[in-house]
Amino acid sequence: MPLPYFTAAGETLTLDDQLRTRVRGEFVSCSAGVTQYELSGPTGGELVLLVGGLTIPLDYWDRLAAELHERGFRTLAYSGYGRGYSDRVQARYDETLFTTQIHDLLHTLRLTPAHVIGSSLGAVVTMAYARRHTAALRSVVIVGPAGLMRSRPLITRLLRIPLLGAILGAAFGQRLLQQHMSHNLRDPAATAELAAIVDPCYRVRGSMYALCSTITDFALTNRQNLYRAMRDTRVQTLLLWGEEDRVTPSDRWDEAFGLLHPRRAELIPQTGHMVSYERPHLTATIFTEFVATLERTPE
């Protein structure tokens, strides 16, 4: 049973055309709702699709996108439903919703990415999407991936009880969000910068419902079979993980490596959960080197 729709304290904005004229990006109608996106970088460069995690809007990718543009890549960033200024749809926030959003966005824009970079929950979405669209993909980058934990935390189990979940989400959702955000990055200054990007989006009505619905509806535990399925696609994979990740702890590194058999893997020291945000230059450098090895690989 899906979580009943609710609004939370502090959600004072209605997401409509007037609000969207005041924020960045372009907007396109997809099958479940309107999606915010930004296509940028050198025309003619290989397209890199950027798939975000549990809480983040498309702005999260700015640092990495700038680095990729300098290296000749084009990027497509977007906000998942319930994030940024994409619609807060009243639906199950499960794998199907998010993979269909990617399919709709690419189909509507008539774009085909050569590479996909997915972070955290977005890494799970990326793998789910990639295993069904292998023909055009040259590589997949998995960053601080979710999906390997064996059980859900108590709060997420409570949120799955529909009426109780709605009450808890409305009352304590902001606290849950802030706690999650505080664990993403090692540097307090970077945490404050990221909060300045994320927090305004959570003033939109239905944002906390979307977050809590994702926590309840999206399969984020025991996804080992998805990792194996990604390996079996034979799409070349790069695995990146922050050594000091406190959201998807890097003690799962060996398991992820064994399941994926990535072509290249890097455990980044002195880095937390958001490798792409904390280390954009290093991430882009590793990615570019990785892609170069693909170009040297015979068909």
Short mmCIF file of C-alpha atoms in Angstrom, two decimals:
data_model
loop_
_atom_site.label_atom_id
_atom_site.label_comp_id
_atom_site.label_asym_id
_atom_site.label_seq_id
_atom_site.Cartn_x
_atom_site.Cartn_y
_atom_site.Cartn_z
CA MET A 1 0.00 0.00 0.00
CA PRO A 2 1.53 3.37 -1.00
CA LEU A 3 2.16 6.08 1.55
CA PRO A 4 -0.80 8.51 1.79
CA TYR A 5 -0.02 11.93 0.37
CA PHE A 6 0.83 14.61 2.92
CA THR A 7 2.46 18.03 3.18
CA ALA A 8 4.94 18.97 5.88
CA ALA A 9 5.66 22.12 7.85
CA GLY A 10 7.75 24.57 5.87
CA GLU A 11 6.39 23.45 2.49
CA THR A 12 5.03 26.83 1.45
CA LEU A 13 5.59 26.78 -2.32
CA THR A 14 3.35 25.41 -5.04
CA LEU A 15 5.26 23.93 -7.95
CA ASP A 16 3.74 25.58 -11.00
CA ASP A 17 4.78 27.36 -14.19
CA GLN A 18 5.25 30.65 -12.34
CA LEU A 19 7.71 29.11 -9.87
CA ARG A 20 9.56 27.33 -12.65
CA THR A 21 10.22 30.60 -14.45
CA ARG A 22 12.29 31.65 -11.43
CA VAL A 23 14.56 28.61 -11.28
CA ARG A 24 17.19 27.24 -13.62
CA GLY A 25 16.92 24.51 -16.20
CA GLU A 26 14.43 23.41 -18.82
CA PHE A 27 11.24 21.44 -18.29
CA VAL A 28 9.62 18.65 -20.25
CA SER A 29 6.49 16.58 -19.71
CA CYS A 30 7.11 12.88 -19.11
CA SER A 31 4.58 10.12 -18.57
CA ALA A 32 4.34 10.60 -14.78
CA GLY A 33 4.95 14.36 -14.61
CA VAL A 34 7.17 17.29 -15.51
CA THR A 35 10.94 16.78 -15.33
CA GLN A 36 13.54 19.52 -14.76
CA TYR A 37 16.71 19.01 -16.78
CA GLU A 38 19.81 20.77 -18.05
CA LEU A 39 21.71 19.80 -21.20
CA SER A 40 25.09 21.52 -21.40
CA GLY A 41 28.65 21.22 -22.60
CA PRO A 42 30.32 20.99 -25.99
CA THR A 43 28.00 20.16 -28.87
CA GLY A 44 29.16 16.93 -30.41
CA GLY A 45 30.83 15.68 -27.24
CA GLU A 46 29.94 12.23 -25.97
CA LEU A 47 26.84 12.53 -23.78
CA VAL A 48 27.11 11.67 -20.09
CA LEU A 49 23.83 11.16 -18.23
CA LEU A 50 24.03 12.14 -14.54
CA VAL A 51 21.69 10.28 -12.17
CA GLY A 52 21.33 11.71 -8.67
CA GLY A 53 20.63 10.13 -5.30
CA LEU A 54 17.95 10.25 -2.63
CA THR A 55 17.72 13.99 -1.94
CA ILE A 56 19.59 15.95 -4.59
CA PRO A 57 18.48 18.23 -7.44
CA LEU A 58 20.33 18.63 -10.73
CA ASP A 59 22.46 21.48 -9.29
CA TYR A 60 24.41 18.87 -7.37
CA TRP A 61 26.25 17.93 -10.56
CA ASP A 62 27.52 21.43 -11.43
CA ARG A 63 31.09 20.89 -10.23
CA LEU A 64 31.54 17.59 -12.02
CA ALA A 65 29.73 18.78 -15.14
CA ALA A 66 32.09 21.77 -15.46
CA GLU A 67 35.08 19.43 -15.24
CA LEU A 68 33.60 17.09 -17.84
CA HIS A 69 32.87 19.98 -20.20
CA GLU A 70 36.53 21.00 -20.05
CA ARG A 71 37.39 17.48 -21.16
CA GLY A 72 35.05 17.58 -24.14
CA PHE A 73 32.02 15.75 -22.77
CA ARG A 74 28.41 16.91 -22.93
CA THR A 75 26.21 16.35 -19.88
CA LEU A 76 22.53 15.79 -19.19
CA ALA A 77 21.59 16.39 -15.56
CA TYR A 78 18.03 16.17 -14.30
CA SER A 79 16.06 16.18 -11.06
CA GLY A 80 14.32 12.94 -10.16
CA TYR A 81 10.63 13.16 -9.39
CA GLY A 82 10.19 14.80 -6.00
CA ARG A 83 13.62 16.45 -6.20
CA GLY A 84 14.65 19.87 -7.44
CA TYR A 85 11.76 21.31 -9.41
CA SER A 86 10.51 18.12 -11.04
CA ASP A 87 6.94 17.18 -10.19
CA ARG A 88 5.98 15.76 -6.82
CA VAL A 89 3.94 12.94 -8.28
CA GLN A 90 1.49 11.03 -6.13
CA ALA A 91 2.67 7.54 -6.95
CA ARG A 92 4.91 4.75 -5.77
CA TYR A 93 8.47 6.12 -5.74
CA ASP A 94 9.99 2.85 -6.83
CA GLU A 95 12.55 1.67 -9.35
CA THR A 96 10.01 1.64 -12.17
CA LEU A 97 9.07 5.29 -11.64
CA PHE A 98 12.68 6.48 -11.79
CA THR A 99 13.85 4.30 -14.68
CA THR A 100 10.76 5.25 -16.70
CA GLN A 101 11.55 8.91 -16.04
CA ILE A 102 14.99 8.45 -17.61
CA HIS A 103 13.52 6.62 -20.60
CA ASP A 104 10.87 9.31 -21.12
CA LEU A 105 13.37 12.15 -20.80
CA LEU A 106 15.82 10.66 -23.30
CA HIS A 107 13.05 9.69 -25.72
CA THR A 108 11.45 13.15 -25.62
CA LEU A 109 14.79 14.92 -26.10
CA ARG A 110 15.91 12.34 -28.71
CA LEU A 111 19.17 11.77 -26.90
CA THR A 112 21.26 8.64 -26.41
CA PRO A 113 23.93 8.76 -23.70
CA ALA A 114 27.26 7.02 -24.20
CA HIS A 115 27.98 7.02 -20.47
CA VAL A 116 25.89 7.09 -17.29
CA ILE A 117 27.15 8.19 -13.87
CA GLY A 118 24.93 7.28 -10.93
CA SER A 119 25.47 8.17 -7.27
CA SER A 120 24.06 6.39 -4.19
CA LEU A 121 20.39 5.55 -4.87
CA GLY A 122 21.09 6.90 -8.36
CA ALA A 123 23.65 4.12 -8.80
CA VAL A 124 20.88 1.57 -8.27
CA VAL A 125 18.64 3.44 -10.73
CA THR A 126 21.56 3.54 -13.18
CA MET A 127 22.15 -0.20 -13.00
CA ALA A 128 18.44 -0.93 -13.39
CA TYR A 129 18.27 1.34 -16.43
CA ALA A 130 21.56 0.21 -17.97
CA ARG A 131 20.83 -3.49 -17.98
CA ARG A 132 17.86 -2.81 -20.27
CA HIS A 133 19.67 -0.35 -22.56
CA THR A 134 23.07 -1.88 -23.13
CA ALA A 135 23.35 -1.44 -26.89
CA ALA A 136 24.21 2.27 -26.90
CA LEU A 137 26.13 2.45 -23.62
CA ARG A 138 29.90 2.51 -23.57
CA SER A 139 30.27 2.71 -19.82
CA VAL A 140 28.52 2.96 -16.47
CA VAL A 141 30.03 4.70 -13.43
CA ILE A 142 28.82 3.54 -10.02
CA VAL A 143 29.55 6.01 -7.19
CA GLY A 144 29.02 5.18 -3.49
CA PRO A 145 26.24 2.77 -4.41
CA ALA A 146 23.27 1.82 -2.29
CA GLY A 147 21.53 -1.53 -2.32
CA LEU A 148 23.91 -3.83 -0.45
CA MET A 149 22.63 -3.44 3.11
CA ARG A 150 20.82 -6.50 4.46
CA SER A 151 18.09 -4.72 6.43
CA ARG A 152 16.42 -1.33 6.65
CA PRO A 153 16.96 1.02 9.62
CA LEU A 154 14.12 1.15 12.13
CA ILE A 155 12.87 4.56 10.95
CA THR A 156 12.44 3.34 7.39
CA ARG A 157 10.53 0.29 8.61
CA LEU A 158 8.20 2.57 10.56
CA LEU A 159 7.68 4.80 7.53
CA ARG A 160 6.41 1.75 5.62
CA ILE A 161 3.33 1.59 7.88
CA PRO A 162 1.06 3.81 5.73
CA LEU A 163 -0.83 6.01 8.22
CA LEU A 164 1.99 6.05 10.78
CA GLY A 165 4.47 6.75 7.98
CA ALA A 166 2.55 9.82 6.87
CA ILE A 167 2.36 11.14 10.44
CA LEU A 168 6.06 10.52 11.06
CA GLY A 169 7.02 11.98 7.68
CA ALA A 170 5.07 15.18 8.26
CA ALA A 171 6.36 15.58 11.82
CA PHE A 172 9.96 14.39 11.58
CA GLY A 173 10.80 14.34 7.87
CA GLN A 174 12.83 17.54 8.01
CA ARG A 175 14.88 16.14 10.88
CA LEU A 176 15.47 12.95 8.89
CA LEU A 177 16.55 15.00 5.88
CA GLN A 178 18.97 17.13 7.90
CA GLN A 179 20.46 14.07 9.58
CA HIS A 180 20.99 12.43 6.19
CA MET A 181 22.53 15.60 4.75
CA SER A 182 24.93 15.92 7.68
CA HIS A 183 26.40 12.49 6.85
CA ASN A 184 26.98 13.13 3.15
CA LEU A 185 30.19 15.18 3.26
CA ARG A 186 33.30 15.38 5.43
CA ASP A 187 33.77 19.15 5.12
CA PRO A 188 31.26 21.30 7.10
CA ALA A 189 31.70 24.16 4.60
CA ALA A 190 30.81 21.85 1.72
CA THR A 191 27.82 20.58 3.72
CA ALA A 192 26.56 24.16 4.10
CA GLU A 193 27.03 24.79 0.37
CA LEU A 194 25.10 21.66 -0.51
CA ALA A 195 22.33 22.54 1.95
CA ALA A 196 21.95 25.90 0.17
CA ILE A 197 21.23 23.93 -3.02
CA VAL A 198 18.94 21.29 -1.51
CA ASP A 199 16.95 23.10 1.19
CA PRO A 200 15.02 25.57 -1.03
CA CYS A 201 13.62 22.67 -3.06
CA TYR A 202 12.12 21.18 0.10
CA ARG A 203 9.89 24.23 0.50
CA VAL A 204 7.81 22.84 -2.38
CA ARG A 205 4.63 21.09 -1.26
CA GLY A 206 4.89 17.33 -1.46
CA SER A 207 8.68 17.20 -1.17
CA MET A 208 8.77 15.34 2.14
CA TYR A 209 6.06 12.99 0.89
CA ALA A 210 8.25 12.19 -2.12
CA LEU A 211 11.31 11.61 0.07
CA CYS A 212 9.46 9.36 2.52
CA SER A 213 7.72 7.53 -0.31
CA THR A 214 11.09 6.77 -1.87
CA ILE A 215 12.36 5.42 1.43
CA THR A 216 9.31 3.17 1.72
CA ASP A 217 8.80 2.12 -1.92
CA PHE A 218 12.29 1.85 -3.41
CA ALA A 219 14.07 -1.48 -2.93
CA LEU A 220 17.32 -0.38 -1.30
CA THR A 221 18.38 -3.57 0.45
CA ASN A 222 19.55 -6.98 -0.77
CA ARG A 223 20.09 -5.85 -4.37
CA GLN A 224 23.01 -8.18 -4.98
CA ASN A 225 21.23 -9.72 -7.98
CA LEU A 226 21.05 -6.30 -9.63
CA TYR A 227 24.82 -5.91 -9.27
CA ARG A 228 25.30 -9.35 -10.85
CA ALA A 229 22.92 -8.42 -13.65
CA MET A 230 24.95 -5.27 -14.30
CA ARG A 231 28.11 -7.36 -14.50
CA ASP A 232 26.44 -9.76 -16.93
CA THR A 233 25.58 -6.94 -19.36
CA ARG A 234 29.31 -6.66 -20.12
CA VAL A 235 28.99 -2.86 -20.23
CA GLN A 236 32.32 -1.55 -18.92
CA THR A 237 31.97 -0.36 -15.34
CA LEU A 238 33.92 2.09 -13.17
CA LEU A 239 33.38 1.87 -9.40
CA LEU A 240 34.16 4.90 -7.22
CA TRP A 241 33.71 5.05 -3.45
CA GLY A 242 34.68 7.46 -0.70
CA GLU A 243 36.77 5.72 1.94
CA GLU A 244 34.99 7.68 4.69
CA ASP A 245 31.46 7.23 3.35
CA ARG A 246 28.99 7.20 6.26
CA VAL A 247 25.81 6.79 4.19
CA THR A 248 26.70 3.76 2.09
CA PRO A 249 29.75 2.63 4.09
CA SER A 250 32.75 1.48 2.12
CA ASP A 251 32.98 -1.70 4.17
CA ARG A 252 30.81 -3.03 1.32
CA TRP A 253 33.64 -2.34 -1.13
CA ASP A 254 34.82 -5.93 -1.42
CA GLU A 255 31.29 -7.20 -1.92
CA ALA A 256 30.50 -4.61 -4.60
CA PHE A 257 33.79 -5.31 -6.37
CA GLY A 258 33.13 -9.04 -6.35
CA LEU A 259 29.60 -8.64 -7.68
CA LEU A 260 30.35 -6.07 -10.39
CA HIS A 261 33.81 -7.12 -11.58
CA PRO A 262 34.42 -3.49 -12.64
CA ARG A 263 37.01 -2.70 -15.27
CA ARG A 264 38.41 -0.07 -12.91
CA ALA A 265 37.75 0.68 -9.24
CA GLU A 266 39.01 3.45 -6.98
CA LEU A 267 38.52 3.81 -3.22
CA ILE A 268 39.08 7.54 -2.67
CA PRO A 269 40.82 8.46 0.62
CA GLN A 270 39.65 11.34 2.82
CA THR A 271 36.33 11.46 0.97
CA GLY A 272 32.78 10.94 2.17
CA HIS A 273 29.61 9.80 0.46
CA MET A 274 29.42 12.33 -2.36
CA VAL A 275 32.60 11.66 -4.32
CA SER A 276 31.35 13.53 -7.40
CA TYR A 277 30.67 16.64 -5.32
CA GLU A 278 33.68 16.50 -3.01
CA ARG A 279 36.24 15.48 -5.63
CA PRO A 280 34.94 16.69 -9.00
CA HIS A 281 38.37 17.20 -10.55
CA LEU A 282 39.60 13.79 -9.46
CA THR A 283 36.34 12.13 -10.51
CA ALA A 284 36.51 13.70 -13.97
CA THR A 285 40.17 12.78 -14.33
CA ILE A 286 39.57 9.14 -13.42
CA PHE A 287 36.53 9.02 -15.69
CA THR A 288 38.42 10.49 -18.64
CA GLU A 289 41.29 8.04 -18.17
CA PHE A 290 38.78 5.21 -17.92
CA VAL A 291 37.02 6.22 -21.14
CA ALA A 292 40.38 6.48 -22.90
CA THR A 293 41.08 2.83 -22.05
CA LEU A 294 37.76 1.88 -23.62
CA GLU A 295 38.78 3.66 -26.81
CA ARG A 296 41.96 1.62 -26.91
CA THR A 297 40.11 -1.64 -26.40
CA PRO A 298 39.48 -3.59 -29.61
CA GLU A 299 35.88 -4.43 -30.43
#
